[in-house]
């Protein structure tokens, strides 16, 4: 091939590469380097171009689409051939496109083949073929590629699903917490209005109750005086009869007095409930308080009409330090919880028999900014359906005249006034665990 | 010696009469009753000052409260001793009463032993 023809060919090739990659090439002049019935394949399914106008349109579309993004081209010749008679030539290029968007960079490896024909002293493009190289080694029919795509998709779906499952669990937990808070608030509100009501009732009952107690006491004294006077009279069957009747009346008055005192202690507890204790808040050796009051509760129980054998185990954190609290109120908390445990374990002894060994454990633990007090017994446990009623005033499982139903309610109030929490865990027949958590006020 | 009990609960009268039965019977003690602060002031005004030496008054009463009565007695009959009896043993009432010149403060239910001692003290002073 003579050097002019060769120069023309390389110029035509350069122009064709330029018109496909640069966006300032004058598209009206492409006819100088492309035959009118040019045919070519682009990289996408719909890019099957016939004719100069179609080719021009493709280039226009390409420019339109690349307006917002930064594209770099890098071409390198792979192979070329001049056909016999030197009137036709073909070239193969690697055509690396780097597309840069705001967030990332994408590299598109393209292949580009062109065929030129020498017509009327000019080389012109007659056919081109662009294709995208995909990563599908030894898989001519692209099956692996599909599998890979599926796998990638599956992975994405799995990730999103796991994400959703976790979010769902978080939401469920949030709803649960909300519901719990709502129940707590509702109960607190009920308690607050109930507290005012009980204080009112307690006061109204206190006065008449005082009369009942005072008059029964007075009458007892009078009967003693009558009995003294009666002694001075001569013995007779009438006198004996009167003495017997007076004994009965005196015993009846004793009963009135006894039940009056019972009512009085309930009223006092109710007032305590709504008013709170009178002690002062000061740094307190909580371990010492627990030792003292568990001892007191134990000996009180042993001296009561229904003593039981209990093994008491104290596991007190030596690093507890002084806790700021109302010792008078808090000793009531300790007493109440221990007494409850004793009563529950007594019930279990009468149910299960003497093989059962009653055991009470009290633990304290310093959790840096909180302190934990745990009172756990191996008694009959608390059935789940009554667990949330335990803290309600006047709720009692104790029979007859044994409980006022205010002990745990007062206990809870005192803990709340210390900004603490009281939690109950239990397995029926195995254990009941009361856990108190108090904030430690660093001074 | 005469004391005046002021309480809107009428049964208080019977209770006091029975509690101090012996003292009253032996004429060591005379007990008068008023069922309101107003009635108490009327009685004291009527009977003349040297008659009643001690007034025990409830605090929560309809109309004039025990604390108002206390102030009234202290300004009009300063030589009469006054003690309060209340179901509300709170500090606020206690402080007010003592500040207004009350001699003692008894909480309900009244411990009659301490009340008897208080009155016995008066009797021996005489």
Coordinates of C-alpha atoms in Angstrom, one line a residue:
Chain A
X1 CA 0.0 0.0 0.0
X2 CA 1.4 3.4 -0.9
X3 CA 2.1 5.8 2.0
X4 CA -0.8 8.2 1.1
X5 CA -3.3 5.4 1.2
X6 CA -1.9 4.1 4.4
X7 CA -2.1 7.6 5.9
X8 CA -5.7 8.1 4.8
X9 CA -6.6 4.7 6.4
X10 CA -5.0 5.6 9.8
X11 CA -6.7 9.1 9.6
X12 CA -10.1 7.5 8.9
X13 CA -9.7 5.1 11.8
X14 CA -8.7 7.9 14.1
X15 CA -11.7 10.0 13.1
X16 CA -14.1 7.0 13.7
X17 CA -12.6 6.5 17.2
X18 CA -12.9 10.2 17.9
X19 CA -16.5 10.5 16.8
X20 CA -17.4 7.7 19.1
X21 CA -15.6 9.0 22.2
X22 CA -15.3 12.7 22.1
X23 CA -18.3 15.0 22.4
X24 CA -17.0 17.9 20.3
X25 CA -16.8 16.0 17.1
X26 CA -19.0 17.7 14.5
X27 CA -21.6 15.0 13.8
X28 CA -22.7 16.5 10.5
X29 CA -19.3 15.6 9.1
X30 CA -19.3 11.8 9.9
X31 CA -20.4 11.1 6.4
X32 CA -16.8 11.8 5.3
X33 CA -15.6 8.7 7.1
X34 CA -18.7 6.5 7.2
X35 CA -20.6 4.9 4.3
X36 CA -24.2 5.8 4.0
X37 CA -25.4 2.2 4.5
X38 CA -23.1 1.5 7.5
X39 CA -24.3 -1.3 9.8
X40 CA -23.2 -1.7 13.4
X41 CA -23.9 -3.4 16.7
X42 CA -23.8 -1.5 20.0
X43 CA -23.5 -3.0 23.4
X44 CA -27.1 -2.9 24.4
X45 CA -29.9 -5.1 23.0
X46 CA -31.6 -2.3 21.0
X47 CA -28.4 -1.0 19.5
X48 CA -28.6 -2.6 16.0
X49 CA -27.9 0.3 13.7
X50 CA -28.4 0.5 10.0
X51 CA -27.5 3.7 7.9
X52 CA -25.7 6.9 8.6
X53 CA -28.7 8.6 10.2
X54 CA -29.1 5.8 12.7
X55 CA -25.4 5.9 13.6
X56 CA -25.6 9.7 14.0
X57 CA -28.7 9.3 16.3
X58 CA -26.8 6.7 18.4
X59 CA -23.9 9.1 18.9
X60 CA -26.3 11.9 19.8
X61 CA -28.0 9.7 22.4
X62 CA -24.7 8.7 23.8
X63 CA -23.7 12.4 24.2
X64 CA -27.0 13.2 25.8
X65 CA -26.6 10.4 28.4
X66 CA -23.1 11.2 29.3
X67 CA -23.8 14.9 29.9
X68 CA -24.1 14.5 33.8
X69 CA -21.2 12.1 34.2
X70 CA -17.5 12.2 33.7
X71 CA -16.4 9.6 31.2
X72 CA -12.8 8.7 30.3
X73 CA -11.9 6.5 27.3
X74 CA -8.8 4.5 26.8
X75 CA -8.3 2.7 23.5
X76 CA -5.6 0.2 22.5
X77 CA -5.3 -1.6 19.3
X78 CA -5.4 -5.4 19.6
X79 CA -5.3 -6.6 16.0
X80 CA -5.5 -5.3 12.5
X81 CA -5.6 -6.7 9.0
X82 CA -5.5 -5.3 5.5
X83 CA -7.4 -7.5 3.2
X84 CA -6.2 -8.7 -0.3
X85 CA -6.1 -6.0 -3.0
X86 CA -5.6 -3.5 -0.1
X87 CA -9.1 -2.1 -0.5
X88 CA -10.5 -3.3 2.9
X89 CA -9.2 -3.3 6.4
X90 CA -10.4 -4.3 9.9
X91 CA -9.3 -3.3 13.4
X92 CA -10.0 -4.6 16.8
X93 CA -9.6 -2.4 19.9
X94 CA -9.9 -2.7 23.6
X95 CA -12.1 0.1 24.6
X96 CA -11.9 0.8 28.4
X97 CA -14.5 3.3 29.6
X98 CA -14.2 4.8 33.1
X99 CA -17.4 6.3 34.4
X100 CA -17.2 8.5 37.4
X101 CA -20.3 9.5 39.4
X102 CA -20.4 11.4 42.7
X103 CA -20.2 8.4 44.9
X104 CA -18.2 5.8 42.9
X105 CA -16.3 4.9 39.8
X106 CA -17.3 2.2 37.4
X107 CA -15.0 0.6 34.8
X108 CA -16.6 -0.8 31.7
X109 CA -14.4 -3.1 29.5
X110 CA -15.6 -2.8 25.9
X111 CA -14.4 -4.4 22.7
X112 CA -14.7 -2.5 19.5
X113 CA -14.2 -3.9 16.0
X114 CA -14.3 -1.8 12.8
X115 CA -14.3 -2.7 9.1
X116 CA -13.2 0.0 6.5
X117 CA -13.5 -0.1 2.7
X118 CA -11.5 1.9 0.1
X119 CA -14.0 3.7 -2.1
X120 CA -13.4 6.7 -4.4
X121 CA -9.9 7.5 -3.0
X122 CA -11.3 7.4 0.6
X123 CA -11.4 4.9 3.5
X124 CA -14.9 4.7 5.0
X125 CA -16.4 2.7 7.9
X126 CA -18.8 0.0 6.6
X127 CA -19.3 -2.0 9.8
X128 CA -18.6 -1.8 13.5
X129 CA -19.3 -4.0 16.5
X130 CA -19.1 -3.0 20.1
X131 CA -19.5 -5.6 22.9
X132 CA -19.1 -5.7 26.6
X133 CA -16.7 -8.2 28.1
X134 CA -18.3 -10.0 31.1
X135 CA -16.5 -11.9 33.8
X136 CA -17.6 -15.4 32.8
X137 CA -14.4 -17.4 32.4
X138 CA -14.8 -20.8 30.7
X139 CA -18.5 -20.2 30.5
X140 CA -19.2 -19.4 26.9
X141 CA -22.9 -19.6 27.3
X142 CA -23.0 -17.2 30.4
X143 CA -24.6 -19.7 32.7
X144 CA -22.1 -19.1 35.5
X145 CA -22.7 -15.4 35.1
X146 CA -26.4 -15.9 35.7
X147 CA -25.7 -18.1 38.7
X148 CA -23.3 -15.5 40.0
X149 CA -25.9 -12.7 39.5
X150 CA -28.5 -14.8 41.3
X151 CA -26.1 -15.5 44.1
X152 CA -25.3 -11.8 44.4
X153 CA -29.0 -11.0 44.4
X154 CA -29.8 -13.8 46.9
X155 CA -27.0 -12.4 49.1
X156 CA -28.5 -9.0 48.9
X157 CA -32.0 -10.3 49.6
X158 CA -30.6 -12.3 52.6
X159 CA -28.9 -9.2 53.9
X160 CA -32.0 -7.1 53.6
X161 CA -34.1 -9.8 55.1
X162 CA -31.8 -10.2 58.1
X163 CA -31.8 -6.4 58.5
X164 CA -35.6 -6.4 58.4
X165 CA -35.8 -9.3 60.9
X166 CA -33.6 -7.4 63.3
X167 CA -35.5 -4.2 62.8
X168 CA -38.7 -6.1 63.4
X169 CA -37.4 -7.6 66.6
X170 CA -36.3 -4.2 67.7
X171 CA -39.7 -2.8 67.0
X172 CA -41.4 -5.6 68.9
X173 CA -39.1 -5.0 71.9
X174 CA -39.9 -1.3 71.7
X175 CA -43.7 -2.0 71.6
X176 CA -43.2 -4.3 74.6
X177 CA -41.4 -1.7 76.5
X178 CA -44.0 0.8 75.7
X179 CA -46.8 -1.5 76.8
X180 CA -44.9 -2.2 80.0
X181 CA -44.4 1.5 80.7
X182 CA -48.1 2.1 79.9
X183 CA -49.2 -0.6 82.4
X184 CA -46.8 0.9 85.0
X185 CA -48.1 4.4 84.4
X186 CA -51.7 3.2 84.6
X187 CA -51.0 1.4 87.9
X188 CA -49.1 4.3 89.3
X189 CA -52.0 6.6 88.4
X190 CA -54.5 4.2 90.0
X191 CA -52.3 4.0 93.1
X192 CA -52.0 7.7 93.4
X193 CA -55.7 8.3 93.4
X194 CA -56.2 5.2 95.6
X195 CA -53.6 6.6 97.9
X196 CA -55.6 9.8 98.4
X197 CA -58.8 7.8 98.8
X198 CA -57.3 5.5 101.4
X199 CA -55.8 8.4 103.3
X200 CA -59.3 9.9 103.4
X201 CA -61.0 6.7 104.4
X202 CA -58.4 5.9 107.0
X203 CA -58.9 9.2 108.7
X204 CA -62.7 8.8 108.6
X205 CA -62.5 5.3 110.1
X206 CA -59.9 6.2 112.6
X207 CA -62.2 8.3 114.8
X208 CA -65.1 5.9 115.1
X209 CA -62.6 3.1 115.6
X210 CA -61.0 5.0 118.5
X211 CA -64.4 5.1 120.1
X212 CA -64.9 1.4 119.7
X213 CA -61.5 0.7 121.2
X214 CA -61.8 3.2 124.0
X215 CA -65.3 2.2 125.0
X216 CA -64.5 -1.5 125.0
X217 CA -61.5 -0.9 127.1
X218 CA -63.5 1.3 129.5
X219 CA -66.2 -1.3 129.8
X220 CA -63.6 -4.0 130.6
X221 CA -62.4 -1.8 133.4
X222 CA -66.0 -1.3 134.6
X223 CA -66.6 -5.0 134.6
X224 CA -63.6 -5.5 136.8
X225 CA -65.0 -2.9 139.2
X226 CA -68.4 -4.6 139.1
X227 CA -66.8 -7.9 139.8
X228 CA -65.0 -6.4 142.8
X229 CA -68.3 -5.0 144.1
X230 CA -70.1 -8.2 143.5
X231 CA -67.6 -10.1 145.6
X232 CA -68.8 -8.2 148.6
X233 CA -72.4 -9.6 148.2
X234 CA -73.5 -12.8 149.8
X235 CA -73.1 -15.9 147.7
X236 CA -76.2 -17.0 145.9
X237 CA -77.1 -18.8 142.7
X238 CA -78.1 -15.4 141.2
X239 CA -74.7 -13.9 142.1
X240 CA -73.0 -16.9 140.4
X241 CA -75.2 -16.5 137.3
X242 CA -74.3 -12.8 137.2
X243 CA -70.6 -13.5 137.6
X244 CA -70.7 -16.0 134.7
X245 CA -72.5 -13.6 132.5
X246 CA -70.0 -10.8 133.3
X247 CA -67.2 -13.1 132.4
X248 CA -68.8 -13.7 129.0
X249 CA -69.4 -10.0 128.5
X250 CA -65.8 -9.3 129.5
X251 CA -64.6 -11.9 127.0
X252 CA -66.8 -10.4 124.3
X253 CA -65.3 -7.0 125.0
X254 CA -61.9 -8.5 124.7
X255 CA -62.8 -9.7 121.3
X256 CA -64.1 -6.3 120.3
X257 CA -60.9 -4.8 121.5
X258 CA -58.8 -7.4 119.7
X259 CA -60.5 -6.9 116.3
X260 CA -60.6 -3.2 116.9
X261 CA -56.8 -3.2 117.2
X262 CA -56.6 -5.2 114.1
X263 CA -58.6 -2.6 112.2
X264 CA -56.5 0.0 113.8
X265 CA -53.3 -1.5 112.5
X266 CA -54.7 -1.7 109.0
X267 CA -55.7 2.0 109.2
X268 CA -52.3 2.9 110.4
X269 CA -50.7 1.0 107.5
X270 CA -53.0 2.7 105.1
X271 CA -52.0 6.1 106.5
X272 CA -48.3 5.1 106.4
X273 CA -48.9 4.1 102.8
X274 CA -50.2 7.5 101.7
X275 CA -48.1 9.6 103.9
X276 CA -44.8 7.8 103.9
X277 CA -42.4 7.4 106.8
X278 CA -40.9 10.0 108.9
X279 CA -37.2 9.1 108.9
X280 CA -34.5 11.1 107.3
X281 CA -32.4 10.3 104.2
X282 CA -28.8 9.8 105.0
X283 CA -25.7 7.7 104.1
X284 CA -26.5 4.2 105.5
X285 CA -24.6 1.0 105.8
X286 CA -27.1 -1.1 103.9
X287 CA -25.3 -4.4 104.7
X288 CA -25.5 -3.7 108.4
X289 CA -29.1 -2.8 108.1
X290 CA -29.9 -6.0 106.3
X291 CA -28.0 -8.1 108.9
X292 CA -29.8 -6.4 111.7
X293 CA -33.3 -6.6 110.3
X294 CA -33.0 -10.2 108.9
X295 CA -31.9 -11.2 112.4
X296 CA -34.8 -9.3 113.9
X297 CA -37.3 -10.8 111.4
X298 CA -35.9 -14.3 112.1
X299 CA -36.2 -14.0 115.9
X300 CA -39.6 -12.4 115.6
X301 CA -40.8 -15.3 113.5
X302 CA -39.2 -17.9 115.9
X303 CA -41.0 -16.3 118.8
X304 CA -44.3 -16.2 116.9
X305 CA -47.1 -18.9 117.3
X306 CA -46.0 -20.6 114.0
X307 CA -42.2 -20.8 114.0
X308 CA -40.5 -22.6 111.1
X309 CA -36.9 -23.8 110.5
X310 CA -35.2 -21.6 107.9
X311 CA -31.7 -21.6 106.7
X312 CA -30.7 -17.9 106.1
X313 CA -27.8 -17.2 103.8
X314 CA -26.4 -13.7 103.5
X315 CA -24.2 -12.9 100.5
X316 CA -23.4 -9.2 101.0
X317 CA -21.0 -7.3 98.8
X318 CA -18.2 -5.9 100.9
X319 CA -17.6 -3.0 98.4
X320 CA -21.1 -1.6 98.9
X321 CA -20.1 1.4 100.9
X322 CA -22.6 3.8 102.3
X323 CA -25.9 4.1 100.4
X324 CA -28.0 7.3 100.8
X325 CA -31.4 6.2 101.9
X326 CA -34.2 6.5 104.5
X327 CA -33.1 3.8 106.9
X328 CA -36.3 3.8 108.8
X329 CA -38.4 3.2 105.6
X330 CA -35.9 0.8 104.1
X331 CA -35.7 -1.4 107.2
X332 CA -39.5 -1.8 106.7
X333 CA -38.8 -3.0 103.1
X334 CA -36.3 -5.6 104.3
X335 CA -38.6 -6.7 107.1
X336 CA -41.6 -7.0 104.8
X337 CA -39.8 -9.0 102.1
X338 CA -38.3 -11.4 104.7
X339 CA -41.6 -11.8 106.5
X340 CA -43.4 -12.6 103.2
X341 CA -40.7 -15.2 102.4
X342 CA -41.2 -16.8 105.8
X343 CA -45.0 -16.9 105.4
X344 CA -44.7 -18.4 101.9
X345 CA -42.2 -21.1 103.0
X346 CA -44.4 -21.9 106.0
X347 CA -47.2 -22.6 103.5
X348 CA -44.9 -24.8 101.5
X349 CA -44.0 -26.8 104.6
X350 CA -47.6 -27.5 105.4
X351 CA -48.2 -28.5 101.7
X352 CA -45.1 -30.6 101.0
X353 CA -44.1 -31.8 104.4
X354 CA -40.8 -31.9 106.4
X355 CA -38.6 -33.1 103.6
X356 CA -38.5 -29.6 102.2
X357 CA -35.7 -27.4 103.6
X358 CA -36.7 -23.8 103.7
X359 CA -34.0 -21.5 102.5
X360 CA -33.8 -17.7 102.3
X361 CA -31.0 -15.9 100.5
X362 CA -30.3 -12.2 100.7
X363 CA -27.6 -10.8 98.4
X364 CA -26.3 -7.3 97.8
X365 CA -24.2 -6.2 94.9
X366 CA -22.5 -2.9 93.9
X367 CA -23.1 -2.2 90.2
X368 CA -21.0 1.0 90.2
X369 CA -23.9 3.5 89.9
X370 CA -26.6 1.2 91.2
X371 CA -27.0 -1.2 94.1
X372 CA -28.8 -4.5 93.9
X373 CA -30.6 -6.1 96.8
X374 CA -32.0 -9.6 96.1
X375 CA -34.3 -11.5 98.5
X376 CA -34.9 -15.0 97.3
X377 CA -36.7 -17.9 98.9
X378 CA -37.3 -21.5 97.8
X379 CA -41.0 -21.4 98.8
X380 CA -44.0 -22.2 96.7
X381 CA -43.5 -19.5 94.2
X382 CA -46.0 -17.0 92.8
X383 CA -48.3 -18.1 89.9
X384 CA -47.9 -15.8 86.9
X385 CA -51.5 -14.7 86.8
X386 CA -51.2 -13.0 90.2
X387 CA -47.7 -11.7 89.9
X388 CA -48.7 -8.3 88.7
X389 CA -51.3 -8.0 91.4
X390 CA -48.8 -8.5 94.2
X391 CA -47.9 -4.8 94.5
X392 CA -51.5 -3.7 94.6
X393 CA -52.9 -2.4 97.9
X394 CA -55.1 -4.9 99.7
X395 CA -54.2 -7.8 97.5
X396 CA -53.3 -10.7 99.7
X397 CA -53.0 -14.5 99.4
X398 CA -52.8 -14.9 103.1
X399 CA -55.8 -16.5 104.7
X400 CA -58.2 -15.0 107.2
X401 CA -56.8 -12.3 109.5
X402 CA -53.1 -12.9 108.7
X403 CA -52.4 -10.2 106.1
X404 CA -53.6 -6.7 105.5
X405 CA -52.5 -6.8 101.8
X406 CA -50.5 -3.7 102.3
X407 CA -47.0 -5.0 103.0
X408 CA -45.7 -5.3 99.5
X409 CA -47.6 -2.3 98.3
X410 CA -45.9 -0.2 101.0
X411 CA -42.6 -1.9 100.2
X412 CA -43.0 -0.9 96.5
X413 CA -43.9 2.7 97.4
X414 CA -40.8 3.0 99.6
X415 CA -38.6 1.7 96.9
X416 CA -40.2 4.1 94.4
X417 CA -39.6 7.0 96.7
X418 CA -35.9 6.0 96.6
X419 CA -36.2 6.2 92.7
X420 CA -35.5 2.4 92.7
X421 CA -37.3 -0.5 91.1
X422 CA -38.7 -3.8 92.4
X423 CA -38.9 -6.8 90.2
X424 CA -40.4 -10.2 90.9
X425 CA -39.3 -13.4 89.3
X426 CA -40.7 -16.7 90.3
X427 CA -41.2 -20.3 89.2
X428 CA -44.1 -22.1 90.9
X429 CA -42.8 -24.7 93.3
X430 CA -39.2 -23.6 93.0
X431 CA -38.4 -20.1 94.0
X432 CA -39.5 -16.4 94.3
X433 CA -37.0 -13.7 93.8
X434 CA -37.5 -10.0 94.7
X435 CA -34.8 -7.8 93.1
X436 CA -34.5 -4.2 94.3
X437 CA -32.4 -1.8 92.3
X438 CA -31.5 1.5 93.8
X439 CA -29.5 4.3 92.2
X440 CA -26.4 5.3 94.2
X441 CA -26.3 9.1 94.8
X442 CA -22.7 10.1 94.7
X443 CA -22.1 13.0 97.0
Chain B
X1 CA -61.1 22.2 139.5
X2 CA -62.9 22.5 136.3
X3 CA -61.7 21.5 132.8
X4 CA -63.4 22.1 129.5
X5 CA -63.3 19.5 126.7
X6 CA -64.1 20.8 123.2
X7 CA -64.9 18.2 120.5
X8 CA -67.6 18.0 117.8
X9 CA -68.0 14.3 118.5
X10 CA -70.6 14.1 121.2
X11 CA -69.5 10.6 122.4
X12 CA -66.3 12.2 123.6
X13 CA -68.3 13.6 126.5
X14 CA -69.4 10.1 127.6
X15 CA -66.0 8.8 127.2
X16 CA -64.3 11.5 129.3
X17 CA -67.0 11.2 132.0
X18 CA -66.4 7.5 132.2
X19 CA -62.6 7.7 132.1
X20 CA -62.6 10.3 134.9
X21 CA -65.5 8.7 136.7
X22 CA -63.6 8.3 140.0
X23 CA -62.1 11.8 140.0
X24 CA -65.5 13.3 139.1
X25 CA -67.3 11.2 141.7
X26 CA -64.9 12.3 144.4
X27 CA -65.3 15.9 143.2
X28 CA -61.6 16.3 142.5
X29 CA -62.5 17.2 139.0
X30 CA -65.3 18.9 137.2
X31 CA -65.6 18.3 133.4
X32 CA -67.5 20.6 131.1
X33 CA -68.2 20.0 127.4
X34 CA -68.5 22.2 124.3
X35 CA -69.2 20.8 120.9
X36 CA -67.7 23.7 118.9
X37 CA -65.2 26.5 119.3
X38 CA -67.9 29.1 119.4
X39 CA -69.8 27.2 122.1
X40 CA -66.5 26.9 124.1
X41 CA -65.9 30.7 123.9
X42 CA -69.5 31.5 124.9
X43 CA -69.1 29.2 127.9
X44 CA -65.8 30.7 129.0
X45 CA -67.2 34.2 128.7
X46 CA -70.3 33.3 130.6
X47 CA -68.8 31.4 133.5
X48 CA -66.0 34.0 134.2
X49 CA -62.4 33.4 134.1
X50 CA -61.3 31.8 137.4
X51 CA -63.8 28.9 136.9
X52 CA -62.1 26.8 134.1
X53 CA -58.4 26.2 134.4
X54 CA -57.7 23.9 131.5
X55 CA -59.2 23.5 128.0
X56 CA -58.6 20.4 125.9
X57 CA -59.7 21.0 122.3
X58 CA -59.9 19.0 119.1
X59 CA -58.3 20.7 116.1
X60 CA -60.5 19.6 113.2
X61 CA -64.0 20.9 113.9
X62 CA -66.6 22.5 111.7
X63 CA -66.8 26.2 112.1
X64 CA -64.0 27.5 114.3
X65 CA -61.0 25.2 114.3
X66 CA -59.2 24.2 117.5
X67 CA -56.2 26.3 116.5
X68 CA -58.4 29.4 116.1
X69 CA -60.0 28.7 119.5
X70 CA -56.6 28.4 121.0
X71 CA -55.6 31.9 119.8
X72 CA -58.9 33.3 121.0
X73 CA -58.6 31.8 124.5
X74 CA -54.9 32.9 124.7
X75 CA -55.8 36.5 123.9
X76 CA -59.0 36.7 126.0
X77 CA -58.2 34.4 128.9
X78 CA -54.4 34.2 129.0
X79 CA -54.3 32.4 132.4
X80 CA -56.3 29.3 131.0
X81 CA -54.1 26.4 129.9
X82 CA -54.9 24.9 126.5
X83 CA -53.9 21.6 125.0
X84 CA -54.8 20.2 121.6
X85 CA -56.1 16.8 120.8
X86 CA -55.9 15.8 117.1
X87 CA -56.1 12.8 114.8
X88 CA -53.6 14.6 112.6
X89 CA -50.3 14.3 114.5
X90 CA -48.4 16.1 111.8
X91 CA -45.6 18.5 112.5
X92 CA -47.4 21.5 110.9
X93 CA -50.3 21.4 113.3
X94 CA -48.0 20.6 116.2
X95 CA -45.8 23.6 115.5
X96 CA -48.7 26.0 115.0
X97 CA -50.3 24.9 118.3
X98 CA -47.1 25.2 120.3
X99 CA -46.3 28.6 118.7
X100 CA -49.8 29.8 119.6
X101 CA -49.2 28.9 123.3
X102 CA -50.6 25.4 123.6
X103 CA -49.3 23.6 126.7
X104 CA -49.5 20.1 125.2
X105 CA -50.4 18.2 122.1
X106 CA -52.2 14.8 122.3
X107 CA -52.7 12.6 119.3
X108 CA -55.8 10.4 118.8
X109 CA -56.4 7.8 119.9
X110 CA -55.8 9.6 123.2
X111 CA -53.6 7.9 125.6
X112 CA -55.7 8.4 128.7
X113 CA -52.9 7.5 131.0
X114 CA -50.8 10.5 129.8
X115 CA -54.0 12.7 129.9
X116 CA -54.6 11.5 133.5
X117 CA -51.1 12.4 134.4
X118 CA -51.4 15.8 132.9
X119 CA -54.6 16.4 134.9
X120 CA -53.1 14.9 138.1
X121 CA -50.2 17.4 137.8
X122 CA -52.8 20.2 137.8
X123 CA -54.6 18.7 140.8
X124 CA -51.4 18.4 142.9
X125 CA -50.3 21.9 141.9
X126 CA -53.5 23.3 143.4

